[in-house]
Phi, psi and omega in degrees: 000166201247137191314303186290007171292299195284317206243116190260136172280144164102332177300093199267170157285167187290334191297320207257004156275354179272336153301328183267001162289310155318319143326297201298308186293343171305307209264316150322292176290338151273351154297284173350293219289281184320331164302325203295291209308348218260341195287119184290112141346132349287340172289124217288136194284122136266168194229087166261091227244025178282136160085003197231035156060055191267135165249203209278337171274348166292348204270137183296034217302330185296325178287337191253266158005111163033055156264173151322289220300303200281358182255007204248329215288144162267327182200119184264094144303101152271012187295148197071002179252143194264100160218159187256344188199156196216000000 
């Protein structure tokens, strides 16, 4: 019998759809942070991170902490994300 029969290609394991959801959600939030930083003078930089299933190592705080970026921000939405701790 042939190999690609027993281990069919193209199959993921349940670890590696869960890294890439984890991706998906990486890349989704540096887009945000990058839309937050493109914003000018007179308009106030908000970060609105609602809704997109975060968990708490998700949220950029390294990124937000003593920047440009976290000292300039008006507003951090996280609403709707389960988190217990940040």
């Amino acid at each position: 019998k042939s190999s690609s029969l027993i281990f069919p290609t193209g199959v993921e394991t349940p670890g590696e759809e869960k890294e890439e959801v984890i991706s998906t959600t990486r890349r989704k939030v540096d887009l945000l942070l990058d839309q937050c930083e493109t914003v000018r003078f007179p308009f106030k930089k908000k970060l609105n991170l609602e809704n997109l299933n975060l968990m708490a190592t998700d949220v950029p705080v390294k990124d937000l902490c003593n920047t440009s970026l976290g000292n300039s921000l008006y507003k951090l939405s996280l609403a709707g994300n389960r988190l217990s701790y940040v």
